Amino acid sequence: MAESGVSVSFQPEYDSFAAHQEATLTFSAHLRARSEPEDSDNARSTVSLSAVLDKSGSMSGSKLNLVKRTGEFMMQNLSAKDKLGVVCYDSNVDELIKLTRTTESFKGSANERIQGVNAGSLTNLSGGLFKGIEQQQGNTFLDFSPPSPPSSPSDGGDGTAPPT
């Protein structure tokens, strides 16, 4: 990491392409700032993210591979205090992953599910968007404290509100 505490890197969509051929290239940019200790006043806030993934037929090939790499990136950068939900859409809308804390055990299984997404048929963009919004609207229990050790689901330890 640079002395300023910020690093920038770029990753092309393709490792190589034919010389003397016109091409449109897509790059992903990675900007990373130094982390603050969790107990610092400057520590980042909890993130609750609903990723809405287009898996329609037009996303087949390299486009869907970029989406999957983005899934890996999310798993590397979300902490156990964060939440992630994933909605996939083509003609149909599927809640692939319910909004859940991104614990280490969750990350592995969530990444496997994202990597297993295959291109489908037509595009129901509004259906995917509305399902992602619905995930966040249902997120009535926002716990901004660090996660505690595993506990029984009845006391809210799974990231949901305790019964009232």
Tab-separated table of C-alpha atoms in Angstrom:
chain	number	residue	atom	x	y	z
A	1	MET	CA	0.000	0.000	0.000
A	2	ALA	CA	1.229	3.491	-0.810
A	3	GLU	CA	2.426	5.863	1.885
A	4	SER	CA	-0.757	7.898	1.531
A	5	GLY	CA	-2.728	4.834	2.581
A	6	VAL	CA	-4.480	4.598	-0.789
A	7	SER	CA	-3.770	2.194	-3.645
A	8	VAL	CA	-5.321	1.945	-7.089
A	9	SER	CA	-5.193	-1.010	-9.469
A	10	PHE	CA	-6.916	-1.871	-12.732
A	11	GLN	CA	-7.866	-5.286	-14.077
A	12	PRO	CA	-8.834	-5.769	-17.736
A	13	GLU	CA	-11.777	-7.912	-18.745
A	14	TYR	CA	-9.485	-10.038	-20.944
A	15	ASP	CA	-5.891	-11.081	-20.306
A	16	SER	CA	-5.068	-10.650	-24.003
A	17	PHE	CA	-6.650	-9.719	-27.310
A	18	ALA	CA	-5.618	-9.801	-30.980
A	19	ALA	CA	-3.181	-7.152	-32.155
A	20	HIS	CA	-4.269	-4.790	-34.942
A	21	GLN	CA	-7.917	-5.430	-34.168
A	22	GLU	CA	-10.259	-2.748	-32.940
A	23	ALA	CA	-11.708	-3.675	-29.563
A	24	THR	CA	-13.670	-2.131	-26.746
A	25	LEU	CA	-12.014	-2.990	-23.459
A	26	THR	CA	-13.605	-3.046	-20.043
A	27	PHE	CA	-11.533	-2.602	-16.902
A	28	SER	CA	-12.459	-2.898	-13.271
A	29	ALA	CA	-10.840	-0.305	-11.035
A	30	HIS	CA	-9.918	-1.166	-7.467
A	31	LEU	CA	-9.451	1.701	-5.044
A	32	ARG	CA	-8.400	0.687	-1.540
A	33	ALA	CA	-7.899	3.001	1.411
A	34	ARG	CA	-6.125	1.971	4.589
A	35	SER	CA	-8.369	0.398	7.179
A	36	GLU	CA	-9.149	1.851	10.524
A	37	PRO	CA	-9.275	-0.339	13.631
A	38	GLU	CA	-12.836	-1.470	14.410
A	39	ASP	CA	-12.850	0.507	17.674
A	40	SER	CA	-11.721	3.711	15.946
A	41	ASP	CA	-14.066	6.674	15.603
A	42	ASN	CA	-13.268	6.526	11.886
A	43	ALA	CA	-14.166	2.834	11.406
A	44	ARG	CA	-16.550	2.324	8.505
A	45	SER	CA	-20.264	1.948	9.017
A	46	THR	CA	-22.145	-1.297	8.682
A	47	VAL	CA	-23.149	-2.090	5.094
A	48	SER	CA	-26.447	-3.713	4.132
A	49	LEU	CA	-26.212	-4.584	0.437
A	50	SER	CA	-28.725	-6.156	-1.918
A	51	ALA	CA	-26.897	-7.063	-5.130
A	52	VAL	CA	-29.282	-7.345	-8.086
A	53	LEU	CA	-27.667	-9.450	-10.822
A	54	ASP	CA	-28.789	-9.520	-14.461
A	55	LYS	CA	-28.466	-13.106	-15.696
A	56	SER	CA	-30.437	-12.654	-18.912
A	57	GLY	CA	-29.197	-14.195	-22.148
A	58	SER	CA	-27.436	-10.984	-23.184
A	59	MET	CA	-25.164	-11.381	-20.120
A	60	SER	CA	-23.707	-14.723	-21.235
A	61	GLY	CA	-19.954	-15.121	-21.495
A	62	SER	CA	-17.561	-12.406	-20.360
A	63	LYS	CA	-20.267	-10.088	-18.975
A	64	LEU	CA	-21.558	-12.736	-16.570
A	65	ASN	CA	-17.969	-13.671	-15.679
A	66	LEU	CA	-17.389	-10.043	-14.620
A	67	VAL	CA	-20.512	-10.223	-12.451
A	68	LYS	CA	-19.131	-13.375	-10.806
A	69	ARG	CA	-15.764	-11.714	-10.198
A	70	THR	CA	-17.635	-8.847	-8.583
A	71	GLY	CA	-19.283	-11.418	-6.288
A	72	GLU	CA	-15.822	-12.599	-5.220
A	73	PHE	CA	-14.813	-8.981	-4.619
A	74	MET	CA	-17.860	-8.426	-2.390
A	75	MET	CA	-16.985	-11.505	-0.315
A	76	GLN	CA	-13.420	-10.263	0.177
A	77	ASN	CA	-14.477	-6.797	1.289
A	78	LEU	CA	-17.594	-7.257	3.404
A	79	SER	CA	-17.043	-7.913	7.096
A	80	ALA	CA	-19.007	-9.996	9.580
A	81	LYS	CA	-20.901	-6.897	10.728
A	82	ASP	CA	-22.271	-6.374	7.192
A	83	LYS	CA	-25.241	-7.983	5.445
A	84	LEU	CA	-25.572	-9.201	1.863
A	85	GLY	CA	-28.532	-10.389	-0.161
A	86	VAL	CA	-28.486	-11.386	-3.832
A	87	VAL	CA	-31.341	-11.209	-6.324
A	88	CYS	CA	-30.938	-12.643	-9.846
A	89	TYR	CA	-33.231	-11.895	-12.738
A	90	ASP	CA	-33.848	-12.836	-16.320
A	91	SER	CA	-37.490	-13.450	-17.322
A	92	ASN	CA	-37.959	-14.579	-13.731
A	93	VAL	CA	-36.785	-13.032	-10.477
A	94	ASP	CA	-35.069	-15.235	-7.890
A	95	GLU	CA	-33.893	-14.301	-4.412
A	96	LEU	CA	-30.673	-16.300	-4.653
A	97	ILE	CA	-29.464	-15.275	-1.181
A	98	LYS	CA	-31.654	-13.821	1.546
A	99	LEU	CA	-30.226	-10.770	3.315
A	100	THR	CA	-27.746	-12.333	5.764
A	101	ARG	CA	-24.711	-11.337	7.837
A	102	THR	CA	-21.505	-11.903	5.903
A	103	THR	CA	-19.769	-14.190	8.372
A	104	GLU	CA	-16.825	-16.260	7.116
A	105	SER	CA	-18.981	-19.403	6.901
A	106	PHE	CA	-21.636	-17.496	4.934
A	107	LYS	CA	-19.107	-16.058	2.457
A	108	GLY	CA	-18.017	-19.463	1.138
A	109	SER	CA	-21.508	-20.761	0.467
A	110	ALA	CA	-22.718	-17.407	-0.890
A	111	ASN	CA	-19.804	-17.198	-3.316
A	112	GLU	CA	-20.520	-20.756	-4.529
A	113	ARG	CA	-24.123	-19.787	-5.253
A	114	ILE	CA	-23.074	-16.662	-7.155
A	115	GLN	CA	-20.481	-18.620	-9.163
A	116	GLY	CA	-23.246	-21.102	-10.102
A	117	VAL	CA	-25.411	-18.458	-11.806
A	118	ASN	CA	-25.971	-19.182	-15.507
A	119	ALA	CA	-27.310	-16.923	-18.239
A	120	GLY	CA	-31.018	-17.346	-18.865
A	121	SER	CA	-33.605	-15.785	-21.122
A	122	LEU	CA	-35.195	-12.324	-21.404
A	123	THR	CA	-34.737	-9.341	-19.062
A	124	ASN	CA	-37.139	-8.409	-16.242
A	125	LEU	CA	-35.123	-5.449	-14.950
A	126	SER	CA	-37.946	-3.856	-12.956
A	127	GLY	CA	-38.772	-7.166	-11.270
A	128	GLY	CA	-35.152	-7.570	-10.154
A	129	LEU	CA	-34.967	-3.982	-8.938
A	130	PHE	CA	-38.213	-4.229	-6.958
A	131	LYS	CA	-37.099	-7.493	-5.316
A	132	GLY	CA	-33.802	-5.873	-4.260
A	133	ILE	CA	-35.701	-2.939	-2.774
A	134	GLU	CA	-38.049	-5.372	-1.024
A	135	GLN	CA	-35.040	-7.099	0.573
A	136	GLN	CA	-33.892	-3.831	2.104
A	137	GLN	CA	-37.395	-2.789	3.176
A	138	GLY	CA	-37.656	-6.086	5.063
A	139	ASN	CA	-34.379	-5.326	6.849
A	140	THR	CA	-36.051	-3.979	9.972
A	141	PHE	CA	-33.338	-5.088	12.388
A	142	LEU	CA	-30.151	-3.126	11.819
A	143	ASP	CA	-27.533	-4.161	14.346
A	144	PHE	CA	-24.582	-1.784	14.268
A	145	SER	CA	-22.663	-3.579	17.005
A	146	PRO	CA	-19.987	-6.159	16.179
A	147	PRO	CA	-21.376	-9.676	15.737
A	148	SER	CA	-21.393	-11.820	18.842
A	149	PRO	CA	-20.447	-15.501	18.989
A	150	PRO	CA	-22.968	-17.912	17.444
A	151	SER	CA	-26.160	-18.146	19.437
A	152	SER	CA	-29.601	-19.630	19.135
A	153	PRO	CA	-31.773	-18.159	16.336
A	154	SER	CA	-34.471	-17.200	18.835
A	155	ASP	CA	-32.389	-14.388	20.364
A	156	GLY	CA	-31.664	-12.573	17.108
A	157	GLY	CA	-28.096	-13.901	16.783
A	158	ASP	CA	-28.763	-14.798	13.154
A	159	GLY	CA	-29.168	-11.144	12.166
A	160	THR	CA	-32.940	-11.043	12.545
A	161	ALA	CA	-34.939	-9.261	15.195
A	162	PRO	CA	-35.747	-11.184	18.353
A	163	PRO	CA	-39.408	-12.129	18.672
A	164	THR	CA	-41.499	-9.564	20.535
